[in-house]
Every structure is written in structure tokens, then in C-alpha cells.
Short mmCIF file of C-alpha atoms in Angstrom, two decimals:
data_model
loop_
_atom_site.label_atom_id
_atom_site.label_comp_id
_atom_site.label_asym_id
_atom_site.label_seq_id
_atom_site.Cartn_x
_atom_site.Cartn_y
_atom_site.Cartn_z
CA UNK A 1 54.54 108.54 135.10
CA UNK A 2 51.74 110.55 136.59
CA UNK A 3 52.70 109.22 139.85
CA UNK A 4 56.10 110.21 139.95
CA UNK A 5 54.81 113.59 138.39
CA UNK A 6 52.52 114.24 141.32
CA UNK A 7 55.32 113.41 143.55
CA UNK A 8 57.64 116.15 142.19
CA UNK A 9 54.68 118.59 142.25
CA UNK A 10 54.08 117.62 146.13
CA UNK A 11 57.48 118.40 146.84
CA UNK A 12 57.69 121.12 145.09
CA UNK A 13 54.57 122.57 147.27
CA UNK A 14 55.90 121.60 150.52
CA UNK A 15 59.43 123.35 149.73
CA UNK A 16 57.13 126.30 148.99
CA UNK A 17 55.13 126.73 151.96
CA UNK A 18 58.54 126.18 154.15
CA UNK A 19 60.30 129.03 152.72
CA UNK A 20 56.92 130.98 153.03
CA UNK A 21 56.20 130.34 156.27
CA UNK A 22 59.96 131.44 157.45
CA UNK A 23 59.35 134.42 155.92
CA UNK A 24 56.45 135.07 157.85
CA UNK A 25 58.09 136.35 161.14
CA UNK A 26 60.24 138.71 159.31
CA UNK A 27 57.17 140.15 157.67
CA UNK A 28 55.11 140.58 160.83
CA UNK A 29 58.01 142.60 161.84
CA UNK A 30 58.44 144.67 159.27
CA UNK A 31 55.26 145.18 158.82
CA UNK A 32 54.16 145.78 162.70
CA UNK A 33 57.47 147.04 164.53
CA UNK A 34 58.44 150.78 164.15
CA UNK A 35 60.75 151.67 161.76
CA UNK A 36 64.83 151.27 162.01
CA UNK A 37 66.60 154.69 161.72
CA UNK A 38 70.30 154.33 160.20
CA UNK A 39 73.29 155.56 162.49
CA UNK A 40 73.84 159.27 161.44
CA UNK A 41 77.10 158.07 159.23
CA UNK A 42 75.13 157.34 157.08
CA UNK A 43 73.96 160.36 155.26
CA UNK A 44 77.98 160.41 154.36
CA UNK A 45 78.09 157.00 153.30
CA UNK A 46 79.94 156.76 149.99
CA UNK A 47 79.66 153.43 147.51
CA UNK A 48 82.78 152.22 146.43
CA UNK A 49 84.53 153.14 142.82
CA UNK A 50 86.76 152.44 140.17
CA UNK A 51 89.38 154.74 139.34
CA UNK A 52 88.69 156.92 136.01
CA UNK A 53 89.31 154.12 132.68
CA UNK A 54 89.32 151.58 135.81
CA UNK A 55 91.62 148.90 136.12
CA UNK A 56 93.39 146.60 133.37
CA UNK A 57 92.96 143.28 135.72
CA UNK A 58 88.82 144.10 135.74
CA UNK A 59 86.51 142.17 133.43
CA UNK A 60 86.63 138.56 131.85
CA UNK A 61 89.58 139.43 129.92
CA UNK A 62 91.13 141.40 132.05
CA UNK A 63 95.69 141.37 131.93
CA UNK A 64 97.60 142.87 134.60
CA UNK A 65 99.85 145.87 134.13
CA UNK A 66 102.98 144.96 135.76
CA UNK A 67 104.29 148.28 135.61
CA UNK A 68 101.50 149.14 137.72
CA UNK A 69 102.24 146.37 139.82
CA UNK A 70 105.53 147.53 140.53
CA UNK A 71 104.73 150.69 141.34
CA UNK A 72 102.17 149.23 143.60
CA UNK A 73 104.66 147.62 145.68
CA UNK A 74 106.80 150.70 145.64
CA UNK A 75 103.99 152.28 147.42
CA UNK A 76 103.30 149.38 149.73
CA UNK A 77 106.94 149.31 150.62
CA UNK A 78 107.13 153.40 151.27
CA UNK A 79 104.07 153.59 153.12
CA UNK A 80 101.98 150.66 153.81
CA UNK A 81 104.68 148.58 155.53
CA UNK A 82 105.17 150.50 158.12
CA UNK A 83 102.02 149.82 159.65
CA UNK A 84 100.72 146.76 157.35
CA UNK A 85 102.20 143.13 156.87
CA UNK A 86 101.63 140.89 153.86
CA UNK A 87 102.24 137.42 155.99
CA UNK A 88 100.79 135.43 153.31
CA UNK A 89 103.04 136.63 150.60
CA UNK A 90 106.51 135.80 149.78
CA UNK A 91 109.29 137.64 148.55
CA UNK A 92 110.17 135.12 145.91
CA UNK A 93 106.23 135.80 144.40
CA UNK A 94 107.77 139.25 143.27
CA UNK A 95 109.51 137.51 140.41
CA UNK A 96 105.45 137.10 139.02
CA UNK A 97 105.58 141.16 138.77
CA UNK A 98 108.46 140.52 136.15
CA UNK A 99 111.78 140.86 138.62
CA UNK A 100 114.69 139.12 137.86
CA UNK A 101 115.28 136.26 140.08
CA UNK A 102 118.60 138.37 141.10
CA UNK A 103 116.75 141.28 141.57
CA UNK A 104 114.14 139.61 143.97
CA UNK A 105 117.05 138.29 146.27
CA UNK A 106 118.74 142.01 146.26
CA UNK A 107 114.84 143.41 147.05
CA UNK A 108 114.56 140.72 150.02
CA UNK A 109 118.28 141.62 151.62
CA UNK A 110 116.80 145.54 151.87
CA UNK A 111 113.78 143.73 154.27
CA UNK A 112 114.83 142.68 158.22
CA UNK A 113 113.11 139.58 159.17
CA UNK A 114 113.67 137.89 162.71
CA UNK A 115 115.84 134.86 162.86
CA UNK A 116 118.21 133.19 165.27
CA UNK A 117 121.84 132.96 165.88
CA UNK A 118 123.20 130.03 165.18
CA UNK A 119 125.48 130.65 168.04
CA UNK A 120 124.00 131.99 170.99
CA UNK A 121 120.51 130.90 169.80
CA UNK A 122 119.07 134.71 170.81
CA UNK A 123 116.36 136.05 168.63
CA UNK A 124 118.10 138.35 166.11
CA UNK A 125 116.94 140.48 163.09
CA UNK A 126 118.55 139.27 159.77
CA UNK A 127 118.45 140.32 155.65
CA UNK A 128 115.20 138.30 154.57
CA UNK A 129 115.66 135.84 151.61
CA UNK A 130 113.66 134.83 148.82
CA UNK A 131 112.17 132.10 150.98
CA UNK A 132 111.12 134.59 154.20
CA UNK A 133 107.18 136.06 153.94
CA UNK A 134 106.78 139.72 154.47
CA UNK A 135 106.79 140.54 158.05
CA UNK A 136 104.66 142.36 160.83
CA UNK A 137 106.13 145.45 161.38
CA UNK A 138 104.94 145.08 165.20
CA UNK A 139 106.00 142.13 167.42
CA UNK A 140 102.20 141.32 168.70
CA UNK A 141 98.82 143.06 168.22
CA UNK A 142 99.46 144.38 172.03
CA UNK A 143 102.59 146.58 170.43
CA UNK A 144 100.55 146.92 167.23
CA UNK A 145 97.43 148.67 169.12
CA UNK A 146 99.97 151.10 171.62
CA UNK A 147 101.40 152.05 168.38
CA UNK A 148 97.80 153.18 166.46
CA UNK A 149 95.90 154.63 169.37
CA UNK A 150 94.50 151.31 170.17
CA UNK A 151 93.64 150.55 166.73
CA UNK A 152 95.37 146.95 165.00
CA UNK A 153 96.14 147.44 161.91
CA UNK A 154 95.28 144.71 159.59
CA UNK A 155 97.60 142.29 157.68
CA UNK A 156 96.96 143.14 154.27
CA UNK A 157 97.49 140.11 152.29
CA UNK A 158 93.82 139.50 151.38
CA UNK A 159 92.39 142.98 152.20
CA UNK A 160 90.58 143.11 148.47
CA UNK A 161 89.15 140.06 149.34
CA UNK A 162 87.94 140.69 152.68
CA UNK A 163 86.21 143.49 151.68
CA UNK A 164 83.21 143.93 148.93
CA UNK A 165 84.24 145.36 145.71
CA UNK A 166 87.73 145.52 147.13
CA UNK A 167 89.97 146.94 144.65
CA UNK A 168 87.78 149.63 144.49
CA UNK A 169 87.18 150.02 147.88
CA UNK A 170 91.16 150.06 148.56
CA UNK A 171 91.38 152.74 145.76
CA UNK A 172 88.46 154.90 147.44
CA UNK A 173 89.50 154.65 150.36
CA UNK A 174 93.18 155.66 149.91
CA UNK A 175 92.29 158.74 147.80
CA UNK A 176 89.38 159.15 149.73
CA UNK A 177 89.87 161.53 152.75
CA UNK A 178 87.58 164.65 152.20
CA UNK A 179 85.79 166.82 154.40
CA UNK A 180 82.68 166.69 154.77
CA UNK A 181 79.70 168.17 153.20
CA UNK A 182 78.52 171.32 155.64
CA UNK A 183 75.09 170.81 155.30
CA UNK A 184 74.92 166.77 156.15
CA UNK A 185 77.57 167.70 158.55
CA UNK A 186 75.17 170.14 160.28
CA UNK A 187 72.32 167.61 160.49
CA UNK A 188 74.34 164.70 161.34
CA UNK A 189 75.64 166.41 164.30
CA UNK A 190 72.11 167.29 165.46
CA UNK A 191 71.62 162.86 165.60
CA UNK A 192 74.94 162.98 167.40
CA UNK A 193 77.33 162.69 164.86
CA UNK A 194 81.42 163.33 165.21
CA UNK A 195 84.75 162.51 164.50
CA UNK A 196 86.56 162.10 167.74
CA UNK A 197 90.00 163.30 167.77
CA UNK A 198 92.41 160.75 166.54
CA UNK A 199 90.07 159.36 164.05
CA UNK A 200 90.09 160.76 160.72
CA UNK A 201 86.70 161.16 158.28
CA UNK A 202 86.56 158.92 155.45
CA UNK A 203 83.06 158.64 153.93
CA UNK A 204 84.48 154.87 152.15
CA UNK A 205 85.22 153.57 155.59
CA UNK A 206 82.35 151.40 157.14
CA UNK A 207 81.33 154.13 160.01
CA UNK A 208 83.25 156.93 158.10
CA UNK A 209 85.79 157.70 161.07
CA UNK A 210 88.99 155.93 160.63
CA UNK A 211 92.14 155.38 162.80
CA UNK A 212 94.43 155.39 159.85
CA UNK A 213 95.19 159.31 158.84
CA UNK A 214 95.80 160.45 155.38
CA UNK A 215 98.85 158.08 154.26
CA UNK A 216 99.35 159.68 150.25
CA UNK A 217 100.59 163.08 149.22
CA UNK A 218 101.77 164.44 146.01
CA UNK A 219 104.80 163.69 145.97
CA UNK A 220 105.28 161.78 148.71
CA UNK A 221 107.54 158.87 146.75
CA UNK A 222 109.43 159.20 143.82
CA UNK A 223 108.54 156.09 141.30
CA UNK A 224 111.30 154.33 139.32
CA UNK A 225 110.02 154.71 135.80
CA UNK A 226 109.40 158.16 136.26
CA UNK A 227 105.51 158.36 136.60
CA UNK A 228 103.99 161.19 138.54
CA UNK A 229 103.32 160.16 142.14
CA UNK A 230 99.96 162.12 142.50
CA UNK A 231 97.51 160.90 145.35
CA UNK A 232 95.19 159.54 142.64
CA UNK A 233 97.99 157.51 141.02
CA UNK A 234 99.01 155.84 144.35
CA UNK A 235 95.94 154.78 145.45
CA UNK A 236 95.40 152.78 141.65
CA UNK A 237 98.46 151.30 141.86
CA UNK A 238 98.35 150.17 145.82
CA UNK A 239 94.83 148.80 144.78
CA UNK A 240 96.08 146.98 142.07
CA UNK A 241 99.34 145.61 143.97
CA UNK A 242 97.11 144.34 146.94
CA UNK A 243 94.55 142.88 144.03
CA UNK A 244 97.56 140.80 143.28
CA UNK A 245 98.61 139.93 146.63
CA UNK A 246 94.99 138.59 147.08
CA UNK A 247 94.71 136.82 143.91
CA UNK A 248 98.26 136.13 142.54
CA UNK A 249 96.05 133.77 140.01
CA UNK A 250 93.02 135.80 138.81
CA UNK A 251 94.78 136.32 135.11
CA UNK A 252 95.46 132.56 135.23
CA UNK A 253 92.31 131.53 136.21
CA UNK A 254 90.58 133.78 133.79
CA UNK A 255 92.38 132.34 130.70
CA UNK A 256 91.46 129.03 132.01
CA UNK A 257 88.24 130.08 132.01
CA UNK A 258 87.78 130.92 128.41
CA UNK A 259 89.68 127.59 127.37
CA UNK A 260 86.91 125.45 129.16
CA UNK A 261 84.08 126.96 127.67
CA UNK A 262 85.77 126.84 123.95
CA UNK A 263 86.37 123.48 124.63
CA UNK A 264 82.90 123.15 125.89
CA UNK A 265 81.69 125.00 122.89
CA UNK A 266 83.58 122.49 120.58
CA UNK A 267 82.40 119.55 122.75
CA UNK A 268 78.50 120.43 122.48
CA UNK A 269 78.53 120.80 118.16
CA UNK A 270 80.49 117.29 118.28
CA UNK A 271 78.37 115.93 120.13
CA UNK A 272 75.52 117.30 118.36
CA UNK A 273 77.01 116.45 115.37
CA UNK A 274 77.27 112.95 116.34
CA UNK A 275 73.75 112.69 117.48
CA UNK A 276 72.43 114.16 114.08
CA UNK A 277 74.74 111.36 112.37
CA UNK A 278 73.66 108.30 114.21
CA UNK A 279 70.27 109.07 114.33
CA UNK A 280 70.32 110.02 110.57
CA UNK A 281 68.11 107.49 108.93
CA UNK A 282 65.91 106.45 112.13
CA UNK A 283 62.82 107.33 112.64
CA UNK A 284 60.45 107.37 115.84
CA UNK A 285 58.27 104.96 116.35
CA UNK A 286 54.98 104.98 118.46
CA UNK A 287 53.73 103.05 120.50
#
């Protein structure tokens, strides 16, 4: 026993002075080299946030709101698409936002996708079906960057997950374009600080210039069930819609979740209970 009790301790003290002595180089250099001054961008640097009451998909027993969703896609579909694809989603998924199966195939028929003629064989656009993914609005990132000043826009099928805090950081972003305070403006400029023309200042973008201009306005698409299409109210419901996209399964997984540990719960007192039962009437004995 005290053997194998030094032996854990030994280990234990070698594992220590390892990650100690990697440390050390870092150290020296913080400690000896001069200090690191940030890019100017960052004195506009804003941390992404949730919108005001946040979203109904956030927290361990979070639910979607598939009206939301909807609406989501209504602004994905009005604005995002043409510059955004969604190649890992299907149309047939938008039956989980509570479409009819019929309505899904009429929604896919209103999307081109490229096929072939069974004919001639030449590449031909054609009604998507349930079965066809979203496409690329641009043939190849070559057309895609001529297009957006040289800037590719990315496919947005996991964009909340590619991205820290992402539903947030899709809502921020989207509602996000401000100008910027004078006074930080004024003393960023004096470290060299601009927005070159064609980008567009957004203090939730990582360098705060942006190829992508402003993309909501009031107004700017009329929602089905009525709902006032205010800049704000976009940007929720795109972030929520692309939320989905990138995790079709969070509300699934979540209820899963909670089942497991009740069960675990309910597994531990048996247990317990069973221990308590068996050893009832023994008692320990020494040695």
C-alpha cells in the first residue's frame, strides 16, 4: 500500500514539474519582452449579445419557436441567399419547422438547382425537390469573389457554430452596423485606423471592417403572419433560423439530456438502496 501510494505521489510530481517547466518560456517572455500593443480595432471591439428576453432555444430547457423559425427562413430566403448557401441543409429538413410535407415540395419548386437533361445531357437549371440541398448562388468561389469585391462569402450552414457565441454573434452582427464613436474614431486613426472604401464598419466583426454592407431595413420583407419586419426582429429570427440549420438536434439532444440524468438519479438511490439492504445486518470486521 505505501508503495503504490508513493508511486502515485511520484507521478503526480513529475506531471507537475513538466507542465511547470513548459510554462517557463512563456513566462520569461512575458515577463522580459516589451509589451504587445492591440491593432487599433480594437478600442471598437464589441462582445457579442443576446437579443433583449434572448432566445427561446437558449438554456438547458430551452424549445424552439417555430414561428420564429419560419420567419427566419423567410429572411434567409429574401436576403441571405443571394449571397449565402446552406449546402448542408435540405429542403425536405423544412418539414422540422412544422411545413406540411406538400408545402415543403411547393417551397422547393420556387428554388433553381442545376441538373441535367436527360436528353442532350447539357447542364441545365431545374425546380429543386425535396431531396436537392440548398444551393450556391455562385458557380465557384472565383465567380463568388468577382461578385463581393474579392470577398467569398461563406456557406452558412454551420455559421453559429463556426463562430463563438454564435447565435449571438449572428444577431449582433446583423443589427449591428453603427458608426463609430468620434472620439475612439479620432484616436484610432492617429494608430492608423480606417475603413477602406468597400468595406463597411461593424464593431461585432473580427477586425470591425466588413465586406458585407448593411443587408436589413425596416421594412425590407413583409412576414407571413404579419409580424413587424424591424431590423431588430430580422436579425433574431435569421439567428435563430441559422441556430437551427447548425444544430437541427439541440432541442432533441437537450431532452435527452434530462432523461439520462433522471434515470441516473433513479439509478444511484437504487443502487444505494440496495447497498443499505444487503449490507443491513453486517458488520465490519478488523483485522
Amino acid at each position: 500500500m505505501t508503495i503504490r501510494l508513493a508511486g502515485i505521489l511520484v507521478g503526480i510530481g513529475i506531471t507537475a514539474v513538466l507542465v511547470l517547466w513548459s510554462m517557463v518560456p512563456g513566462v520569461i517572455n512575458l515577463v522580459s519582452g516589451p509589451p504587445v500593443e492591440k491593432p487599433a480595432y480594437y478600442a471598437f471591439k464589441e462582445k457579442p449579445h443576446a437579443p433583449e428576453g434572448g432566445f427561446s432555444f437558449a438554456g438547458p430547457v430551452g424549445k424552439w419557436d417555430y414561428a420564429q423559425l419560419q420567419r427566419g427562413y423567410s429572411v434567409y430566403k429574401q436576403v441571405c441567399s443571394a449571397c449565402h448557401g446552406l449546402k448542408f441543409v435540405a429542403f425536405r429538413n423544412l418539414e422540422e419547422l412544422g411545413y406540411s410535407e406538400e408545402q415543403v415540395r411547393a417551397e422547393a419548386a420556387t428554388w433553381n438547382v442545376p441538373g441535367i437533361d436527360p436528353n442532350t445531357g447539357e447542364a441545365v437549371m431545374r425546380p429543386a425537390l425535396p431531396t436537392d440541398y440548398f444551393p450556391n448562388p455562385y458557380p465557384n468561389n472565383v465567380a463568388a469573389a468577382a461578385a463581393n469585391n474579392n470577398a467569398i462569402p461563406p456557406d452558412l450552414s454551420l455559421m453559429t457554430k463556426a463562430r463563438k457565441d454564435g447565435s449571438n454573434y449572428v444577431y449582433s452582427l446583423m443589427s449591428g452596423y453603427v458608426d463609430p464613436d468620434p472620439e475612439k474614431l479620432a484616436a484610432a486613426q492617429e494608430k492608423g485606423f480606417e475603413t477602406p472604401t468597400g468595406l463597411y464598419f461593424n464593431p461585432w466583426f473580427a477586425n470591425v471592417n466588413l465586406a458585407m454592407p448593411p443587408q436589413l431595413y425596416e421594412g425590407s420583407i413583409t412576414y407571413d403572419d404579419g409580424t413587424d419586419a424591424t431590423v431588430d426582429q430580422m436579425a433574431q429570427d435569421v439567428a435563430a433560423f441559422l441556430t437551427w440549420t447548425a444544430e437541427p438536434s439541440m432541442i432533441k439532444r437537450k431532452q435527452t439530456g434530462w432523461a439520462v440524468i433522471l434515470f441516473l438519479l433513479f439509478a444511484t438511490g437504487l443502487a444505494y438502496m440496495s447497498y443499505k439492504q444487503i449490507w443491513a445486518g453486517m458488520k465490519s470486521k478488523k483485522k
